[in-house]
Amino acid sequence: MHLTHLACTLCGKEHDATVPQNASACCGKPLFAHYDLAAAARTLTKDALRTRVKSLWRYHEVLPVRSEADIVTLGEGWTPLLPAPRLGAKHGMGKLFIKDEAQNPTASFKARGMSAAVSMAKQFGLKKLAVPSAGNAAGALAAYAARAGMEAHIFMPRDTPRANITECEQMGAHVTLVAGLITDCGAEVAKRKAAEGWFDVSTLKEPYRAEGKKTLGYELAEQLGWTLPDVILYPTGGGTGLIGMWKAFDEMEQLGWIGSQRPRMFTVQAAGCQPIVRAFESGEKFAAEHLGAQTRASGLRVPKAIGDFIMLDALRKSGGGAVAVTDEEMIASTKEVGAAEGVFPAPEGAACYAALKHLLAAKKIHAEETVVLFNTSTGLKYLECYGK
Ligand SMILES: Cc1ncc(COP(=O)(O)O)c(C=O)c1O
Ligand SMILES: [Zn+2]
């Protein structure tokens, strides 16, 4: 709609948005989409939004797809922001919320990014898409590629939750299980893509998945009456959710919808895979790979992220931070969230609640603040983690 160009997130160099792009040719880093926001603001108004479609495409002026005919949708986005009064009351909190991303197609927030990326692939006439995935991005690509009549070539670790493997197979994707981590899957895609004619839609090596994810930020503001919470806790692997929201806040400020105040953003990682937490604590700009990564929260088993410096910058500028929690804490937190609020969170979502407890105890979050936990998927996709 109002997309003007792409720009390298490290050096700022402009890149062409009229052809398919991966990581920036200048620095090998993520590209961000830029828009003519003044033009977008002429039709994208708070008033106009009242009557729009209840999906992320309600914000189409600030999304990259040129023609409505290219939009590949399964009804993603506009998920509920659920008040969590019983969970909050345990900590004297009156304004605790859960953004329930399990209510997306394929039951995870990954649907947002893949809807945008596959729509752009359709606009560009691409037919074969490939992705390395910890699991949920794979399921989402399988679904949107099927919806668009494209091929999905998916590489996942062999020990990815069964639900992710089955959903990909049942939606007609070509599934390869790799003995290794998501980084090994990424290497496999990189090695084969040229010969196979695949377009690589890896996290942040494709510019438009982040655009789909940024609608999380727009929704949050709209659902809170055009205010932002004091604190956001987000489970982070590759970082698109957190990075996307951070980008949305800047755009909304330019649109004149919010001021310069930002929520304190906290990354939540697993104790067994916490590259961003380590880099945050040691003051590094980039994060070293977490060797020997291990956690049952498969979405958090991302030992190295290409957008590490963007995440770290957002955490620091927002006055937030980075917290690691153990798998045991995630599993215990799952039942607490489930029993208190009727939401059966994914381990990654439960991790946010476990992190909240740490941050309250450390007085980095205060009980009277407005706090949003992101439940990025459902426990139903991780049945291996519970019981016998
Ligand atoms: C359920 C869930 N939560 C969180 C994440 C982390 O997301 P990101 O890699 O965008 O940081 C993932 C990634 O696979 C996931 O599947
Ligand atoms: Zn660059």
XYZ file of C-alpha atoms and ligand atoms in Angstrom:
405
model
C 0.000 0.000 0.000
C 2.354 2.737 1.231
C 5.564 0.714 1.325
C 8.416 2.871 -0.002
C 11.618 0.901 0.545
C 13.570 -1.468 2.749
C 16.502 -0.373 4.897
C 19.326 -2.276 6.562
C 18.833 -2.346 10.328
C 22.574 -2.096 10.938
C 23.826 0.606 8.546
C 20.607 2.182 7.255
C 21.363 1.613 3.549
C 18.224 1.571 1.397
C 17.199 -1.521 -0.560
C 14.617 -2.157 -3.273
C 11.226 -3.309 -2.004
C 9.929 -4.204 -5.474
C 11.884 -7.476 -5.650
C 12.164 -10.383 -3.174
C 14.888 -9.751 -0.595
C 16.551 -11.713 2.170
C 19.143 -10.397 4.657
C 20.717 -7.092 3.593
C 23.327 -7.375 0.854
C 25.391 -4.685 2.632
C 25.709 -6.216 6.124
C 23.889 -9.553 6.097
C 21.456 -8.186 8.701
C 17.632 -7.860 8.793
C 15.904 -5.396 6.478
C 13.037 -3.288 7.793
C 10.100 -2.123 5.682
C 9.522 1.625 5.545
C 6.278 3.376 4.630
C 4.986 6.766 3.661
C 3.238 7.129 7.008
C 1.841 10.566 6.218
C -0.008 9.046 3.263
C -1.099 6.055 5.357
C -2.509 8.384 8.029
C -4.977 9.866 5.548
C -7.136 6.735 5.617
C -5.786 4.803 8.610
C -7.524 6.618 11.431
C -8.658 5.483 14.861
C -12.211 6.149 13.720
C -11.894 4.155 10.500
C -10.624 1.178 12.488
C -13.908 0.842 14.382
C -15.649 -0.882 11.507
C -12.780 -2.832 9.978
C -12.186 -6.568 9.566
C -11.241 -8.304 12.821
C -7.906 -9.575 11.570
C -4.463 -8.014 11.343
C -5.347 -6.811 7.839
C -7.392 -4.036 9.484
C -4.046 -2.173 9.460
C -3.465 -2.743 5.741
C -2.128 0.769 5.087
C 0.945 -0.061 7.175
C 1.353 -3.560 5.773
C 3.429 -4.259 2.679
C 0.989 -5.980 0.284
C 0.049 -3.812 -2.709
C -3.127 -5.482 -3.886
C -5.918 -7.007 -1.798
C -5.999 -9.933 -4.222
C -2.570 -11.041 -2.986
C -3.552 -11.216 0.687
C -3.323 -14.805 1.939
C -5.452 -14.990 5.054
C -6.908 -17.511 7.470
C -8.274 -14.860 9.847
C -5.043 -14.183 11.764
C -4.647 -11.483 14.395
C -7.087 -9.449 16.504
C -6.653 -11.980 19.294
C -8.161 -11.165 22.694
C -6.322 -9.218 25.362
C -7.696 -11.117 28.335
C -7.742 -9.566 31.799
C -6.146 -12.020 34.255
C -7.744 -11.010 37.573
C -7.253 -14.255 39.506
C -3.655 -14.656 38.464
C -3.029 -10.982 39.173
C -4.680 -11.121 42.606
C -2.064 -13.647 43.744
C 0.447 -10.808 43.472
C -1.749 -7.856 44.396
C -1.963 -6.881 40.728
C -5.147 -5.327 39.350
C -4.009 -4.753 35.781
C -2.496 -7.988 34.538
C -3.415 -9.113 31.000
C -2.726 -12.085 28.758
C -2.591 -11.484 25.011
C -3.763 -14.889 23.851
C -1.987 -15.657 20.617
C -3.082 -19.287 20.751
C -6.307 -18.064 19.150
C -4.583 -17.562 15.807
C -4.776 -19.997 12.864
C -2.320 -22.853 13.574
C -2.614 -21.835 17.239
C 0.419 -19.583 17.473
C 1.529 -16.001 16.864
C 3.633 -17.297 13.961
C 0.498 -17.086 11.787
C 0.800 -13.299 11.738
C 4.249 -13.315 10.181
C 3.544 -16.076 7.716
C 0.333 -14.452 6.496
C 2.353 -11.345 5.600
C 5.356 -13.221 4.174
C 3.293 -15.621 2.041
C 1.147 -12.736 0.779
C 4.314 -10.950 -0.357
C 5.589 -14.171 -1.918
C 2.334 -14.312 -3.874
C 2.777 -10.687 -4.960
C 6.268 -11.545 -6.213
C 5.079 -14.715 -7.992
C 7.176 -17.056 -5.832
C 6.065 -20.686 -5.720
C 8.463 -22.589 -3.434
C 9.141 -21.400 0.088
C 11.571 -22.904 2.585
C 12.014 -22.381 6.313
C 14.090 -23.649 9.206
C 11.823 -23.703 12.249
C 11.626 -24.586 15.918
C 8.095 -25.831 15.149
C 5.366 -23.217 15.123
C 6.690 -21.167 12.216
C 6.754 -24.427 10.276
C 3.098 -25.130 11.000
C 2.188 -21.592 10.007
C 4.160 -21.732 6.755
C 2.577 -25.094 5.903
C -0.886 -23.589 6.378
C -0.356 -20.351 4.454
C 1.552 -22.034 1.633
C -1.304 -24.537 1.266
C -3.771 -21.664 1.293
C -1.818 -19.937 -1.489
C -1.196 -23.101 -3.532
C 2.568 -22.939 -2.975
C 5.138 -25.519 -1.928
C 6.437 -25.410 1.660
C 9.830 -26.990 2.377
C 10.275 -27.303 6.084
C 13.340 -28.171 8.175
C 12.818 -28.854 11.872
C 14.870 -30.466 14.622
C 14.085 -34.169 14.917
C 12.784 -33.686 18.485
C 10.314 -30.913 17.626
C 6.920 -31.488 19.334
C 4.857 -34.107 17.499
C 1.988 -31.652 16.918
C 4.211 -29.399 14.792
C 5.450 -32.255 12.645
C 1.955 -33.690 12.155
C 0.350 -30.345 11.275
C 2.974 -29.731 8.588
C 2.552 -33.191 7.107
C -1.231 -32.958 7.113
C -1.126 -29.600 5.335
C 0.947 -31.044 2.535
C 4.359 -29.579 3.362
C 7.643 -31.295 2.489
C 9.074 -32.029 5.924
C 12.715 -32.814 6.672
C 13.706 -33.623 10.256
C 17.279 -32.698 11.095
C 19.485 -34.177 13.808
C 20.370 -30.845 15.391
C 19.007 -27.419 16.290
C 17.235 -24.691 14.281
C 20.665 -23.300 13.352
C 21.515 -26.642 11.680
C 18.153 -26.520 9.878
C 18.997 -23.006 8.663
C 22.334 -24.206 7.316
C 20.547 -26.962 5.392
C 18.125 -24.489 3.787
C 21.009 -22.135 2.907
C 22.959 -24.981 1.313
C 20.107 -26.278 -0.867
C 17.949 -23.267 -1.712
C 19.722 -22.087 -4.872
C 19.680 -25.508 -6.546
C 16.090 -26.188 -5.495
C 14.719 -22.743 -6.402
C 13.398 -22.132 -2.878
C 12.800 -18.700 -1.416
C 14.086 -18.583 2.162
C 11.552 -17.222 4.669
C 13.784 -17.638 7.747
C 13.084 -15.390 10.734
C 14.294 -11.851 9.964
C 16.129 -13.007 6.833
C 12.833 -12.249 5.091
C 11.616 -8.685 5.688
C 7.840 -9.174 5.906
C 7.298 -11.720 8.673
C 8.222 -8.937 11.099
C 5.572 -6.756 9.457
C 2.891 -9.300 10.290
C 4.217 -9.559 13.834
C 4.257 -5.818 14.368
C 0.460 -5.820 14.329
C 0.757 -7.181 17.884
C 1.851 -3.678 18.849
C -0.983 -1.961 16.979
C -3.549 -4.305 18.520
C -2.225 -3.831 22.008
C -2.591 -0.052 21.718
C -6.030 -0.274 20.152
C -7.287 -2.788 22.716
C -6.015 -0.625 25.581
C -7.824 2.453 24.241
C -4.734 3.868 22.511
C -2.499 3.611 25.520
C 0.391 1.219 26.017
C 1.020 -0.972 29.051
C 3.813 -0.196 31.502
C 5.446 -3.574 30.947
C 5.508 -6.269 28.248
C 6.898 -9.766 28.808
C 7.605 -11.652 25.602
C 9.114 -15.132 25.120
C 11.950 -14.634 22.694
C 13.842 -16.895 20.338
C 14.580 -15.253 16.993
C 12.895 -12.129 18.296
C 10.354 -11.191 15.623
C 7.507 -10.640 18.078
C 9.443 -8.279 20.282
C 11.174 -6.528 17.392
C 7.937 -6.196 15.435
C 6.149 -4.551 18.349
C 9.040 -2.173 18.963
C 8.852 -1.101 15.314
C 5.074 -0.650 15.567
C 5.462 1.736 18.504
C 7.737 3.995 16.435
C 5.283 3.937 13.536
C 2.359 4.734 15.819
C 4.249 7.688 17.247
C 4.867 8.970 13.714
C 1.174 8.466 12.960
C 0.459 10.717 15.948
C -1.362 7.975 17.852
C 0.924 7.653 20.865
C 3.637 9.722 22.530
C 7.294 8.933 23.074
C 6.688 6.803 26.185
C 7.363 3.093 25.663
C 6.500 0.020 27.707
C 9.450 -1.591 29.485
C 10.135 -4.616 27.297
C 11.379 -7.822 28.887
C 12.676 -10.756 26.891
C 11.928 -14.120 28.476
C 14.215 -17.029 27.617
C 14.857 -20.544 28.879
C 17.680 -21.194 31.335
C 19.018 -23.783 28.891
C 19.091 -21.336 25.955
C 19.563 -17.723 26.973
C 21.870 -15.934 24.538
C 20.007 -12.627 24.793
C 19.908 -12.694 28.592
C 23.668 -13.265 28.715
C 24.383 -10.508 26.192
C 22.041 -8.105 27.991
C 23.748 -8.735 31.299
C 27.245 -8.404 29.922
C 26.446 -5.223 27.999
C 27.205 -6.707 24.570
C 25.776 -5.262 21.359
C 25.552 -8.713 19.707
C 24.833 -12.054 21.402
C 27.213 -15.009 21.282
C 25.717 -18.367 20.302
C 24.423 -20.358 23.299
C 26.279 -23.645 22.982
C 24.530 -26.876 23.929
C 21.078 -25.246 23.868
C 18.427 -27.287 25.619
C 14.828 -26.597 26.655
C 11.435 -28.215 26.228
C 10.040 -24.826 25.242
C 10.985 -25.592 21.656
C 10.187 -22.080 20.431
C 12.873 -20.728 22.738
C 15.538 -23.151 21.559
C 17.187 -20.598 19.294
C 20.899 -20.399 20.181
C 21.734 -17.570 17.755
C 19.487 -14.824 16.386
C 20.283 -12.571 13.413
C 18.229 -9.772 15.031
C 20.064 -9.978 18.382
C 21.289 -6.373 18.265
C 17.790 -5.028 17.491
C 16.336 -6.905 20.467
C 19.099 -5.800 22.814
C 18.680 -2.198 21.705
C 14.916 -2.316 22.334
C 15.344 -3.880 25.779
C 17.871 -1.211 26.781
C 16.087 1.805 25.281
C 12.804 0.750 26.870
C 14.312 0.376 30.341
C 13.341 -3.294 30.361
C 15.538 -6.337 30.564
C 16.018 -10.039 30.005
C 15.067 -12.964 32.238
C 15.720 -16.695 32.030
C 13.470 -19.285 33.687
C 13.898 -23.039 34.044
C 11.755 -25.645 32.307
C 10.480 -26.740 35.733
C 9.273 -23.208 36.422
C 7.523 -23.100 33.025
C 5.701 -26.372 33.643
C 4.633 -25.325 37.165
C 3.510 -21.943 35.812
C 1.414 -23.611 33.111
C -0.920 -25.112 35.689
C -1.068 -21.885 37.663
C -2.102 -19.881 34.587
C -4.448 -22.606 33.400
C -6.220 -23.108 36.701
C -6.519 -19.387 37.439
C -7.582 -18.109 34.038
C -8.797 -20.936 31.788
C -5.935 -20.453 29.356
C -3.732 -23.516 28.747
C -0.529 -21.734 27.719
C 2.379 -23.042 25.713
C 5.547 -23.447 27.811
C 6.813 -20.258 26.150
C 3.734 -18.360 27.342
C 3.950 -19.888 30.813
C 7.582 -18.732 30.896
C 6.329 -15.127 30.887
C 4.358 -15.740 34.063
C 7.372 -17.425 35.689
C 9.465 -14.395 34.703
C 6.836 -12.020 36.097
C 7.276 -13.617 39.520
C 11.046 -13.061 39.370
C 10.627 -9.452 38.280
C 8.078 -8.673 41.009
C 10.406 -10.163 43.623
C 13.302 -8.110 42.244
C 11.075 -4.982 42.301
C 11.651 -4.440 38.580
C 7.878 -4.639 38.108
C 5.422 -3.112 40.591
C 2.043 -4.546 41.491
C 0.109 -1.432 40.474
C 1.491 -1.405 36.916
C -0.292 -2.524 33.748
C 1.490 -5.672 32.620
C 0.906 -7.799 29.512
C 2.076 -11.400 29.264
C 2.172 -12.895 25.789
C 0.902 -16.426 25.462
C 2.369 -17.223 22.060
C 0.796 -20.676 21.546
C -1.204 -23.393 23.270
C -0.216 -26.177 25.638
C -2.225 -28.494 23.384
C 0.688 -28.470 20.938
C 3.105 -29.620 23.660
C 1.352 -32.588 25.270
C 4.726 -34.351 25.643
C 5.573 -31.818 28.353
C 2.799 -32.733 30.770
C 1.988 -35.757 32.907
C 3.314 -39.196 32.144
C 5.288 -20.626 21.011
C 6.462 -19.771 20.676
N 6.738 -18.730 21.460
C 7.787 -17.919 21.215
C 8.641 -18.145 20.155
C 9.796 -17.229 19.928
O 9.504 -16.399 18.862
P 10.590 -15.558 18.080
O 11.509 -16.567 17.451
O 9.856 -14.740 17.097
O 11.311 -14.747 19.094
C 8.385 -19.216 19.298
C 9.271 -19.490 18.158
O 9.279 -20.528 17.564
C 7.272 -20.045 19.558
O 6.980 -21.091 18.776
Zn 23.868 -2.578 5.966
